[in-house]
Coordinates of C-alpha atoms and ligand atoms in Angstrom, one line a residue:
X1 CA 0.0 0.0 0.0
X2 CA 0.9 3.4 -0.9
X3 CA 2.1 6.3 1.0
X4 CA -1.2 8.8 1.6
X5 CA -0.5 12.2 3.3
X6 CA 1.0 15.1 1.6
X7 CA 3.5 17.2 3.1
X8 CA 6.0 20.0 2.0
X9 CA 9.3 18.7 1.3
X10 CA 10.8 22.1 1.6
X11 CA 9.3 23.4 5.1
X12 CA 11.4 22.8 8.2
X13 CA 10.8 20.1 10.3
X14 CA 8.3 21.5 12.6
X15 CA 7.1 19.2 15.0
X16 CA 4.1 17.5 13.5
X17 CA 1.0 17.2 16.0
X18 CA 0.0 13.6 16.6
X19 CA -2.9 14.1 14.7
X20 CA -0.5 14.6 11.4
X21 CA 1.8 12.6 12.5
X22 CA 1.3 10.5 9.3
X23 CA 2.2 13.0 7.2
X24 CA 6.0 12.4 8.3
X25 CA 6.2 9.6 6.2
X26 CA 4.9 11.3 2.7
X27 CA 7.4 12.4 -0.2
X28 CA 5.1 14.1 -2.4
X29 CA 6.6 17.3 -3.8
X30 CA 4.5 20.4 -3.2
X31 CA 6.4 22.5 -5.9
X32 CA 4.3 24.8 -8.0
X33 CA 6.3 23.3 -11.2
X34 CA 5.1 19.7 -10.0
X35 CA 1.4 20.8 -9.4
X36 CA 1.3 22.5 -12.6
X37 CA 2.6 19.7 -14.6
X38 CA 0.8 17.1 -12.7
X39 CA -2.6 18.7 -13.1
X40 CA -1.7 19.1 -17.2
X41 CA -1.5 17.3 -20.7
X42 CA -4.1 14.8 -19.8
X43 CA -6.4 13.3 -22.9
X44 CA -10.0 13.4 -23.0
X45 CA -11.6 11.2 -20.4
X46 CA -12.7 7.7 -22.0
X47 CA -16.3 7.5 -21.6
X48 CA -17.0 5.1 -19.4
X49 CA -20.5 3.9 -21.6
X50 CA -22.7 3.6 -18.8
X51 CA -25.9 2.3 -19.5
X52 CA -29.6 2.3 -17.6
X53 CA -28.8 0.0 -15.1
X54 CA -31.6 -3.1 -15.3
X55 CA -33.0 -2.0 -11.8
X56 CA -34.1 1.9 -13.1
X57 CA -38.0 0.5 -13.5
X58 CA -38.1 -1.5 -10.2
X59 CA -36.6 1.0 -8.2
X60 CA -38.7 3.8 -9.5
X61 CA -41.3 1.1 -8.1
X62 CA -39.4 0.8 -4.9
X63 CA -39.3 4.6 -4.2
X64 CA -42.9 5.1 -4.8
X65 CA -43.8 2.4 -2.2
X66 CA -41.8 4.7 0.3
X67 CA -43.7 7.7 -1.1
X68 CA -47.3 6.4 -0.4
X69 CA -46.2 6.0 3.2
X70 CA -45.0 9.5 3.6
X71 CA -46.6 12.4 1.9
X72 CA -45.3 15.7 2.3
X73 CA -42.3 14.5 4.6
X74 CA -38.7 14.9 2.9
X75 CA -37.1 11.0 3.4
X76 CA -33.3 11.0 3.2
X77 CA -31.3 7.8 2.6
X78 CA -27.6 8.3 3.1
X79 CA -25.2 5.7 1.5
X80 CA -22.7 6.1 4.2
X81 CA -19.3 7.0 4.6
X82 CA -16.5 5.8 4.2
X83 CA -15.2 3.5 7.5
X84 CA -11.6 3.8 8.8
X85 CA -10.2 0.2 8.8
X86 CA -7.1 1.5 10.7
X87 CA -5.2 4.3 10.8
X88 CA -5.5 5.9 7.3
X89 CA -6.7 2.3 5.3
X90 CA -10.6 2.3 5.0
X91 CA -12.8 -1.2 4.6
X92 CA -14.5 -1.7 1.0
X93 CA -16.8 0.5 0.6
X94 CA -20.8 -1.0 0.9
X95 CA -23.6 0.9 0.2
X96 CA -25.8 1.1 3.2
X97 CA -28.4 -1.9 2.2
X98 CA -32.1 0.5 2.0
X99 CA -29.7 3.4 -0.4
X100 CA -28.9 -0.4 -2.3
X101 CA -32.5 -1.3 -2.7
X102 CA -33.8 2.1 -3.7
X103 CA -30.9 3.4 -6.1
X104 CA -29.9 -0.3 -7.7
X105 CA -26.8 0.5 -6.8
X106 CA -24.0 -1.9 -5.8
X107 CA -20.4 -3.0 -5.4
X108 CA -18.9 -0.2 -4.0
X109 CA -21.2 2.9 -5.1
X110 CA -20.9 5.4 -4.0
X111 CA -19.5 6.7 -0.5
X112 CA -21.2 9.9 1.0
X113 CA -24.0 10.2 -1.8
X114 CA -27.3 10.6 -0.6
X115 CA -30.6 9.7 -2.0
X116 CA -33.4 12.6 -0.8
X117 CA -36.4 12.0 -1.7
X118 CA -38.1 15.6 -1.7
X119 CA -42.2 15.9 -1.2
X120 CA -44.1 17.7 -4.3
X121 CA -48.2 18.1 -4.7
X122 CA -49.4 15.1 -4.4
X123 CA -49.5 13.0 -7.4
X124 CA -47.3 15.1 -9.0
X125 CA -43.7 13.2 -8.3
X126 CA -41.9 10.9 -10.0
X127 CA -44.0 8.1 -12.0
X128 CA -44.0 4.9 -10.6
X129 CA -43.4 1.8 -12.8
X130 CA -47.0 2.0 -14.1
X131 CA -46.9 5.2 -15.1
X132 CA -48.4 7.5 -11.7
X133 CA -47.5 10.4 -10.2
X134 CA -45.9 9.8 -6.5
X135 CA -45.6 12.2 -3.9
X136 CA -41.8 12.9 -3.7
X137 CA -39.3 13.5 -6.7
X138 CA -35.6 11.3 -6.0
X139 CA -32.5 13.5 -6.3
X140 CA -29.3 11.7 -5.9
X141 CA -26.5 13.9 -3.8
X142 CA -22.9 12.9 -5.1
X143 CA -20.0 13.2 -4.9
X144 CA -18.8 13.3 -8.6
X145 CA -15.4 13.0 -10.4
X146 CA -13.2 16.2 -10.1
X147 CA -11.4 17.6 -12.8
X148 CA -7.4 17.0 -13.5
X149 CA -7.0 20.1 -12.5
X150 CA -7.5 20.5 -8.9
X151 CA -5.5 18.9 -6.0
X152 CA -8.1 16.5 -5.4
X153 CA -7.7 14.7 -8.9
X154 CA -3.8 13.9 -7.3
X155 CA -3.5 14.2 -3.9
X156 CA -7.0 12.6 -2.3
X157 CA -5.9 9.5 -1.3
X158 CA -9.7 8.6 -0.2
X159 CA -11.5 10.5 -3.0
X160 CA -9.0 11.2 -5.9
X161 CA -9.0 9.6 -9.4
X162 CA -5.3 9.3 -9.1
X163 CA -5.5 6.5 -6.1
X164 CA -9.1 5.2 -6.4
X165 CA -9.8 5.1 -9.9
X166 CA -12.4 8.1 -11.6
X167 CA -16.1 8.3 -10.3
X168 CA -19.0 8.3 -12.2
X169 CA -20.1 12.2 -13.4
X170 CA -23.1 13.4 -12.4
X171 CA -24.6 12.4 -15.8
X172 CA -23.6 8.7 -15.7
X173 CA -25.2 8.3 -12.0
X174 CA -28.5 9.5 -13.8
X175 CA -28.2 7.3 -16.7
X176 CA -27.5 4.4 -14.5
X177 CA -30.3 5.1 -12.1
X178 CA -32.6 6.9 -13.2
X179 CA -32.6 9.6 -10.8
X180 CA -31.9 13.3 -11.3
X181 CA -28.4 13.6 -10.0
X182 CA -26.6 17.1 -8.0
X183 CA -23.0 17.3 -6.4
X184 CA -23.2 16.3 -2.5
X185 CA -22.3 20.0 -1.9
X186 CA -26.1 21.2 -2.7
X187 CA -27.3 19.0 -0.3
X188 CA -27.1 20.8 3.1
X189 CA -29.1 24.0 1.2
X190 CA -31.4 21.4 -0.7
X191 CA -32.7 19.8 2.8
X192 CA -33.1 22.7 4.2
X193 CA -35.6 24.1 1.8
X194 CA -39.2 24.5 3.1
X195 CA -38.4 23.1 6.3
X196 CA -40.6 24.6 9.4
X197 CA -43.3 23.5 11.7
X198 CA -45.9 24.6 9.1
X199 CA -43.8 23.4 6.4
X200 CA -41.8 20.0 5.1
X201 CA -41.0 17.5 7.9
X202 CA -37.3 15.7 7.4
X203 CA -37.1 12.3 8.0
X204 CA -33.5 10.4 7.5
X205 CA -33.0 6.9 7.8
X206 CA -30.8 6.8 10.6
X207 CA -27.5 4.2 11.7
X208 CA -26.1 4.5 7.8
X209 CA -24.4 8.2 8.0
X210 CA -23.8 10.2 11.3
X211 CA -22.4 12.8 9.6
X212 CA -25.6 13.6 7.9
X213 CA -27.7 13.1 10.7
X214 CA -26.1 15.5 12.5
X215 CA -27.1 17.9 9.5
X216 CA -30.7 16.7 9.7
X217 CA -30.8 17.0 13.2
X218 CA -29.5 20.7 13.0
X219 CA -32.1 21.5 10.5
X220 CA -34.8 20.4 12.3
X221 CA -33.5 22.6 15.3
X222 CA -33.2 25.2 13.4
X223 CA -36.8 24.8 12.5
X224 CA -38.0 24.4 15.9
X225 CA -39.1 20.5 14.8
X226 CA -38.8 18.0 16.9
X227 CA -37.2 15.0 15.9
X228 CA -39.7 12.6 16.6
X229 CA -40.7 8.6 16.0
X230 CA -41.3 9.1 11.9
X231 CA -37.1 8.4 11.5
X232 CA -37.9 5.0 13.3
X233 CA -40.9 4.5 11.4
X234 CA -39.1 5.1 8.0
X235 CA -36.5 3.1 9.0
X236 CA -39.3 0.4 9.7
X237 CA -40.9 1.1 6.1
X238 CA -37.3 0.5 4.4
X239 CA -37.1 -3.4 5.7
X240 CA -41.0 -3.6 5.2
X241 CA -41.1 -3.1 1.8
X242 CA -38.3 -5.8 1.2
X243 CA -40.6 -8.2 2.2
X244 CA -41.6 -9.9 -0.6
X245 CA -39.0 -9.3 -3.4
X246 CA -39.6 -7.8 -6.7
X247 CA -38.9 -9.7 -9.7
X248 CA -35.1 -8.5 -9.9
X249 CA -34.9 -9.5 -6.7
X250 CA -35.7 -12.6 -7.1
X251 CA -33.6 -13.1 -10.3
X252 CA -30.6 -11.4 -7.8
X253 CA -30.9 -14.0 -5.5
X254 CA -31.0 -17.0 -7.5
X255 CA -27.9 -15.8 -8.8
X256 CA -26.5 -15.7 -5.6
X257 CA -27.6 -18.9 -4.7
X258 CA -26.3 -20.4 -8.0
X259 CA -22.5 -18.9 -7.3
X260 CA -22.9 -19.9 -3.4
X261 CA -23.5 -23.7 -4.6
X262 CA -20.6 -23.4 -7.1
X263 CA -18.3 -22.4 -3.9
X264 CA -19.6 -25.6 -1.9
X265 CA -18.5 -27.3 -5.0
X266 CA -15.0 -26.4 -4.8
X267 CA -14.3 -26.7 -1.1
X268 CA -15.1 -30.5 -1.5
X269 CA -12.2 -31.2 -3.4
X270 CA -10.0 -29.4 -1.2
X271 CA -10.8 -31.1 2.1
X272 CA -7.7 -33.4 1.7
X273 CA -5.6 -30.5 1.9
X274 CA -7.1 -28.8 4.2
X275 CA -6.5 -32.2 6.7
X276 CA -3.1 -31.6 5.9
X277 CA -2.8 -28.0 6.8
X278 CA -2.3 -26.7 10.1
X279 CA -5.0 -24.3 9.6
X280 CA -7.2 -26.4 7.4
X281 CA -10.4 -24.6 7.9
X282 CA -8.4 -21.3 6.5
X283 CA -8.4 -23.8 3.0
X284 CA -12.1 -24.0 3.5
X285 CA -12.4 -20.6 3.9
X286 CA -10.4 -18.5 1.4
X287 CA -11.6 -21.2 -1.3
X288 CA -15.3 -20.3 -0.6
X289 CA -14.1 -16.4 -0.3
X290 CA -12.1 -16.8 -3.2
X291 CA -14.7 -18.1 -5.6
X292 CA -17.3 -14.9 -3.6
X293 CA -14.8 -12.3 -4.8
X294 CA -14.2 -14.0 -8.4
X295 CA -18.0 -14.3 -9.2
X296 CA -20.0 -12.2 -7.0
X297 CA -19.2 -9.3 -5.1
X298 CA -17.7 -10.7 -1.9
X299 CA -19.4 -12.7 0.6
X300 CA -22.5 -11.7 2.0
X301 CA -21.0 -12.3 5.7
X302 CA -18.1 -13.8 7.4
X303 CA -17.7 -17.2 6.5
X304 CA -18.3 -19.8 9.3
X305 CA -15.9 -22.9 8.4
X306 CA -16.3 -24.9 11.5
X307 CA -14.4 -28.2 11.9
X308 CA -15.2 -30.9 14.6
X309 CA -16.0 -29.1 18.3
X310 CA -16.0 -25.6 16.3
X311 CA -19.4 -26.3 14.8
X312 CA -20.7 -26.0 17.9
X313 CA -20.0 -22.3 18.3
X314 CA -22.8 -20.8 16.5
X315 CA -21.2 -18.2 14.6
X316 CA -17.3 -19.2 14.3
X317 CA -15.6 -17.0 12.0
X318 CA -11.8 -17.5 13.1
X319 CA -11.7 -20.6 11.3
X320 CA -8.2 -21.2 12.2
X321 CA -8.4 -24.8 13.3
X322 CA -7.3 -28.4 12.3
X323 CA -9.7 -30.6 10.2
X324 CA -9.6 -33.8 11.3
X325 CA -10.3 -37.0 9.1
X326 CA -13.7 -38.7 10.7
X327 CA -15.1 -35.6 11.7
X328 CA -18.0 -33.0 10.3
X329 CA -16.9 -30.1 8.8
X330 CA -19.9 -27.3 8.9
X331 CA -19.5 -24.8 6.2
X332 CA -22.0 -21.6 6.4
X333 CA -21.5 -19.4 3.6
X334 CA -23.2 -17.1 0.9
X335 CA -21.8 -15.7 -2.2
X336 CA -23.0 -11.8 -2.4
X337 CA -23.3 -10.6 -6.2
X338 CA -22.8 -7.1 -7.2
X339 CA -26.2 -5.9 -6.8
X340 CA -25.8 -7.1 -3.2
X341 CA -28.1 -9.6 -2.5
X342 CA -26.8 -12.6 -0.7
X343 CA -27.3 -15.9 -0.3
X344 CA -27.0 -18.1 2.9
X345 CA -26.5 -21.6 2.8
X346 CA -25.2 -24.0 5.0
X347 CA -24.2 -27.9 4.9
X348 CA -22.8 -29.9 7.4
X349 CA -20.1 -32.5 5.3
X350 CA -18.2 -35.8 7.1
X351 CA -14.5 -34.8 5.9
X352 CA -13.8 -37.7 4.8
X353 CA -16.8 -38.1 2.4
X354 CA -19.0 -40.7 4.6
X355 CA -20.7 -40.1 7.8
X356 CA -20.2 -42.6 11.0
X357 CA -23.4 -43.7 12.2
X358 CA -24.0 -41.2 15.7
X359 CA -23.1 -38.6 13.0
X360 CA -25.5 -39.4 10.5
X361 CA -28.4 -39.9 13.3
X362 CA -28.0 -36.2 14.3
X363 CA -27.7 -35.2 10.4
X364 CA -30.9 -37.0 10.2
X365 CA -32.7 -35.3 13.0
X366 CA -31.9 -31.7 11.6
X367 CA -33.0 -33.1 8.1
X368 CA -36.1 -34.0 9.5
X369 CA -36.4 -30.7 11.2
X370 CA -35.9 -28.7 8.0
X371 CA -38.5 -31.1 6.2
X372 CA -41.1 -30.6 8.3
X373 CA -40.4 -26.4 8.4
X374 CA -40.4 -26.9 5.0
X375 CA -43.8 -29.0 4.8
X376 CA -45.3 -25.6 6.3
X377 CA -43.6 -23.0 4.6
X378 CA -46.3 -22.0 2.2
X379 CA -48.8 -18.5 2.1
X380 CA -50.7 -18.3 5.2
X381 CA -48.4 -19.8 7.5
X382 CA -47.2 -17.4 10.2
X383 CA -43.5 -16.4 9.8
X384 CA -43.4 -18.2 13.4
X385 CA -44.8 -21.4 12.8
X386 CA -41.9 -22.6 10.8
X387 CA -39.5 -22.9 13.5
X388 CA -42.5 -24.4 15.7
X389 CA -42.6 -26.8 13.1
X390 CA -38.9 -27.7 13.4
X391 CA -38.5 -27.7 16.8
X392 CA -41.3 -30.4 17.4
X393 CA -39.3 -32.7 15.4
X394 CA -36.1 -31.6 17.3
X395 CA -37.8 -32.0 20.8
X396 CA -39.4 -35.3 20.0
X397 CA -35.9 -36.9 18.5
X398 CA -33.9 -35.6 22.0
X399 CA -37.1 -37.5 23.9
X400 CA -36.5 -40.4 21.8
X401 CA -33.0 -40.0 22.3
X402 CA -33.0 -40.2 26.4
X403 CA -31.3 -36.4 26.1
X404 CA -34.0 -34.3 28.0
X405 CA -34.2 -34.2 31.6
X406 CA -35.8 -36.9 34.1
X407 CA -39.9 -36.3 33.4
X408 CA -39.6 -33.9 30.8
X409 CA -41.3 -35.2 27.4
X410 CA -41.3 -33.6 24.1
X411 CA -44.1 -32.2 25.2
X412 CA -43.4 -30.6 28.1
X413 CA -40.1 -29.6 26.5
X414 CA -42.3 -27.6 23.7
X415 CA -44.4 -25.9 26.2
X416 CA -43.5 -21.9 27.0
X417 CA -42.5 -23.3 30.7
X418 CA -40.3 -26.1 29.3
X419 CA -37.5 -25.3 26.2
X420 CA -35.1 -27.6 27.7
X421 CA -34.8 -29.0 24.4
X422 CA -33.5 -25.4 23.2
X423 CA -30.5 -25.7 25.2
X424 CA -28.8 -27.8 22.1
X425 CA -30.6 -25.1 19.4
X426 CA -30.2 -21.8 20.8
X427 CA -30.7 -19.8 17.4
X428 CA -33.8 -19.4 15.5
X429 CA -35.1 -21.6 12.5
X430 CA -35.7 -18.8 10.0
X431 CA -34.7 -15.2 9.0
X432 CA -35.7 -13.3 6.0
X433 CA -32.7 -13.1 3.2
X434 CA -31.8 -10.5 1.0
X435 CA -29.7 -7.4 0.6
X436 CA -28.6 -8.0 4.3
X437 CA -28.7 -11.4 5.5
X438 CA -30.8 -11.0 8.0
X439 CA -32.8 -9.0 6.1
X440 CA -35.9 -7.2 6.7
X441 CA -34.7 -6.6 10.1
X442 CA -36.6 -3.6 11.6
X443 CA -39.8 -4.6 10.3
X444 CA -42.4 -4.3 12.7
X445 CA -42.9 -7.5 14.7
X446 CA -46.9 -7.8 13.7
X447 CA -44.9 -7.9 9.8
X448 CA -42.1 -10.4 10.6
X449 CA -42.1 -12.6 13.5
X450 CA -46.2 -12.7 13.7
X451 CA -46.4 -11.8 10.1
X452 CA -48.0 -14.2 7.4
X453 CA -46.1 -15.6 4.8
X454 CA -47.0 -14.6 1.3
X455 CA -45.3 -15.1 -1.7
X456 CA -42.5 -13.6 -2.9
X457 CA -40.9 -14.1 0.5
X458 CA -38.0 -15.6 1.0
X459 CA -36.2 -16.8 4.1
X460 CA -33.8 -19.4 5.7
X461 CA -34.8 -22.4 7.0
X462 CA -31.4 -23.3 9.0
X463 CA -32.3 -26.1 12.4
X464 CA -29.0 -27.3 13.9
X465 CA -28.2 -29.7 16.9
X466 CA -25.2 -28.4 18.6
X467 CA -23.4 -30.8 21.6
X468 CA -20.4 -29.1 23.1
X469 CA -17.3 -31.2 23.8
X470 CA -18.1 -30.5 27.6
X471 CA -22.1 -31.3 27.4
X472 CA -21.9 -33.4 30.3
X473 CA -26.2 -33.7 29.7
X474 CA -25.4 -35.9 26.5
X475 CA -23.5 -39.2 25.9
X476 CA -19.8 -38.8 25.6
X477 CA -21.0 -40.3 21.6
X478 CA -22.9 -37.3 21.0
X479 CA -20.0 -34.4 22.5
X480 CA -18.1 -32.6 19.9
X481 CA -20.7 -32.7 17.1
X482 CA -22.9 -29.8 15.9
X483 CA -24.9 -30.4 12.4
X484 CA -26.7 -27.8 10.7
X485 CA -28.6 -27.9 7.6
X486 CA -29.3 -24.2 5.8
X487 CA -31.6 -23.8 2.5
X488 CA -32.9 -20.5 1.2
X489 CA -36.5 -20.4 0.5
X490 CA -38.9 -18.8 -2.0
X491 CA -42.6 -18.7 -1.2
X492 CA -44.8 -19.4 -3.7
X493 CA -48.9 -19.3 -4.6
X494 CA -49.2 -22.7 -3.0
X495 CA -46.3 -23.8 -1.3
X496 CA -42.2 -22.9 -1.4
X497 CA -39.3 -23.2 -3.4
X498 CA -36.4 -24.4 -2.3
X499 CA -33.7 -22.2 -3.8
X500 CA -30.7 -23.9 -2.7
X501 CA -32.1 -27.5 -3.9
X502 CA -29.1 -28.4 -6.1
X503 CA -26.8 -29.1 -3.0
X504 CA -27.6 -32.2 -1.8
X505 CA -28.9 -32.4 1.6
X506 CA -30.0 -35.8 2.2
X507 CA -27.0 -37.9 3.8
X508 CA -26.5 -40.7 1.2
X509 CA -27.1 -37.7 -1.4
X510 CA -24.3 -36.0 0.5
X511 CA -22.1 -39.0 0.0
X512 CA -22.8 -39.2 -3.3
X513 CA -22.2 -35.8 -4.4
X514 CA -18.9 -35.8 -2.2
X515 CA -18.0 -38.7 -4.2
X516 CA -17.9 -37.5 -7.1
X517 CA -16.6 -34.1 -7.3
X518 CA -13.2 -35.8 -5.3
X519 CA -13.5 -38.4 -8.1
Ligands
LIG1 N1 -24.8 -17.2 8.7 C1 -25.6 -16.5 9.5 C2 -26.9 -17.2 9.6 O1 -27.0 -18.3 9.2 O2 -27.9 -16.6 10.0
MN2 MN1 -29.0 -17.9 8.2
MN3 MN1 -26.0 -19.1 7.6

């Protein structure tokens, strides 16, 4: 990595403050001579032939679901900043998942810009995809490419087209979205406009850029406002009207399940290697991650490559363990493509291509668990009822199994007083999937937890049974193994879809696939 701070060559050495501390290790010249021929004798730009990106018509769509819900309110949906990694190295930038589903943008577009979406007489606004008038007109506030003659085109290590490659101008962002596009520095006067206790209310989605919520917040001091519940209840209305997807949506997603089964397919003939290498679930890993980055976008979250005892830590992203021949490996992991939705898929794989028999009779049990979710995954069921539905099979199989306590039956185990059986399934059954992957998040609780499934939904169905190496409640047999079996699921008119199909999940199906991609 490359040097970042300027500083002059010439001045004494003045004793820097901490703060600019960094700036004692740049050599960039500050001579008028080098700024002058720096910033000269540059060629035309090469277009960069953007196009109208695919999601213009369903976002337009998108937006005026957000404008029915808020009338005469100005709704702002930052993208976010940029986040300091250390020091003076930010993380990738990722669009701040609501900006994602309401611009179509992806990949890494486009730090600090800011979709507003400003109120206008009603019906008068943007036209949705059939053709009406909304409420609000979008205006997307960027940050666009600066010309090769200011400092900024050479010496913006975060910003400048010398270090991070040129921007889109504000004419491409509108060609590729749709939306009316204006430089990020209008935006302080443009959502202030109007704004009064008579006049336009502000509402920001809130958690994606404190910077400009400390502008809103001002504003609406300034106004005398105060800054009530509607931020929370746009927030709410941003996961709410994720879900059920829109037909891009869907087609997103089925691409990122397609590229998330691909990278299952190539950690299977690399388990032998990983055996051998000190850190074998690293070789798990960075082959998944490798594949995420080569075909999608990265991965939609840390990758959980859990060997042995491991799999019993729910989420376990360190992944820098041993994998031993005659143990499970669990592999949770989910391609994200550019457009940023995700998939999240896991399977639960005997390392040496064959399960023993205790670890095929807790494979079993979770199978059955997802089978019977997936029996009553279909419109009408409540969101909740899945994982009742799984957890009944889970209960009755740790009866059968002599694991719950002296007296306690499935039964009782399943009652609201009981839940022993929850002690070896801590986590849920089921969480909506999409541009985050647990999606859909601040939905209201009537819309997600007691809400009714409808189609166009989709969702994880994901039981586990997880027995820790020190479960002194279970046979010394059981200790050590967790299993979990993760599909992604499309409700449809009269039932579900399982999207993740095409990796097997039934054990001797398992065996066979393993089989035959180690040949
Ligand atoms: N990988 C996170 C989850 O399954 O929810
Ligand atoms: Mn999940
Ligand atoms: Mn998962």
């Amino acid at each position: 990595m490359t040097d970042t701070t300027p500083v002059d060559e010439t001045a004494p050495a003045a004793p820097a403050s901490t703060e600019d501390r960094g700036s004692n290790r740049s050599q960039r010249p500050v001579s008028e001579a080098f700024k002058s021929f720096i910033t000269s004798q540059w060629g035309e730009r090469a277009d960069l032939g953007v196009e109208p990106g695919e999601a213009v018509p369903y976002t337009a769509e998108r937006r005026a679901k957000l404008s029915a819900r808020f009338p005469g309110a100005r709704l702002v949906v930052p993208a976010g900043p940029l986040k300091t990694r250390s020091n003076d190295t930010d993380y990738r930038f990722r669009p701040h998942s609501a900006f994602a589903h309401l611009t179509g943008l992806g990949t890494d577009q486009e730090p600090d810009a800011v979709l507003v979406l400003h109120p206008v007489a009603d019906g008068e606004g943007d036209p949705d995809g059939s053709g009406n008038g909304t409420h609000h007109h979008a205006v997307l506030y960027v940050r666009p490419l600066a010309a090769r003659d200011t400092e900024e085109f050479y010496a913006d290590s975060r910003y400048g087209e010398f270090w991070v490659g040129a921007r889109p101008s504000l004419d491409d962002v509108t060609t590729l979205t749709g939306v009316e596009a204006r430089h990020v520095d209008e935006l302080r006067d443009a959502l202030t406009k109007d704004v009064g206790a008579d006049g336009v209310r502000v509402l920001i989605v809130t958690g994606a850029d404190e910077t400009v919520e400390t502008l809103v917040e001002a504003i609406r001091e300034e106004a005398g406002i105060e800054a009530g519940a509607e931020d929370e209840q746009l927030v709410e209305a941003t996961s709410e009207i994720r879900l059920v997807k829109d037909a891009l949506e869907l087609e997103h997603l089925r691409e990122a399940v397609a590229r998330t089964i691909e990278g299952f397919e190539q950690v299977v003939p690399v388990l032998p290697k990983a055996v051998a290498h000190r850190r074998g679930e690293r070789v798990i890993e960075t082959t998944f991650d490798g594949h995420a980055r080569l075909e999608g976008n990265t991965v939609g979250y840390e990758t959980i490559a859990a060997a042995g005892e491991h799999a019993t830590t729910l989420h376990w992203i360190t992944n820098d363990g041993v994998v031993r021949s005659g143990e499970l490996v669990l592999l949770d992991a989910g391609v994200e493509v550019d457009s940023l939705y995700t998939a999240d898929v896991t399977r639960t794989l005997p390392v040496d291509g064959e399960f023993t028999d205790v670890q095929r009779r807790i494979y079993t049990a979770v199978l059955d668990a997802a089978d019977a979710a997936f029996a009553v995954a279909k419109p009408g069921t409540k969101f909740r009822d899945i994982h009742a539905a799984a957890m009944e099979v889970i209960a009755a199989r740790l009866e059968e199994w002599g694991l719950l306590p002296e007296g306690v039956t499935a039964e009782v185990s399943l009652s609201p007083e009981g839940q022993q059986h929850r002690r070896w399934m801590v986590h849920g059954t089921s969480h909506h999937l999409g541009l985050d992957v647990h999606d859909c998040a601040q939905a209201r609780r009537e819309l997600y937890l007691d809400g009714v499934l409808e189609p166009g939904m989709v969702f994880t169905i994901e039981p586990g049974l997880y027995f820790k190496a020190d479960d002194l409640a279970v046979p010394e047999e059981y200790r050590g193994i967790g299993v979990r079996i993760e599909d992604d699921v499309l409700v449809t008119r009269d039932g579900n879809e399982n999207l993740s199909a095409a990796l097997p999940r039934r054990p001797e199906d398992v065996e066979a696939w393993m089989a035959r991609l180690r040949g």
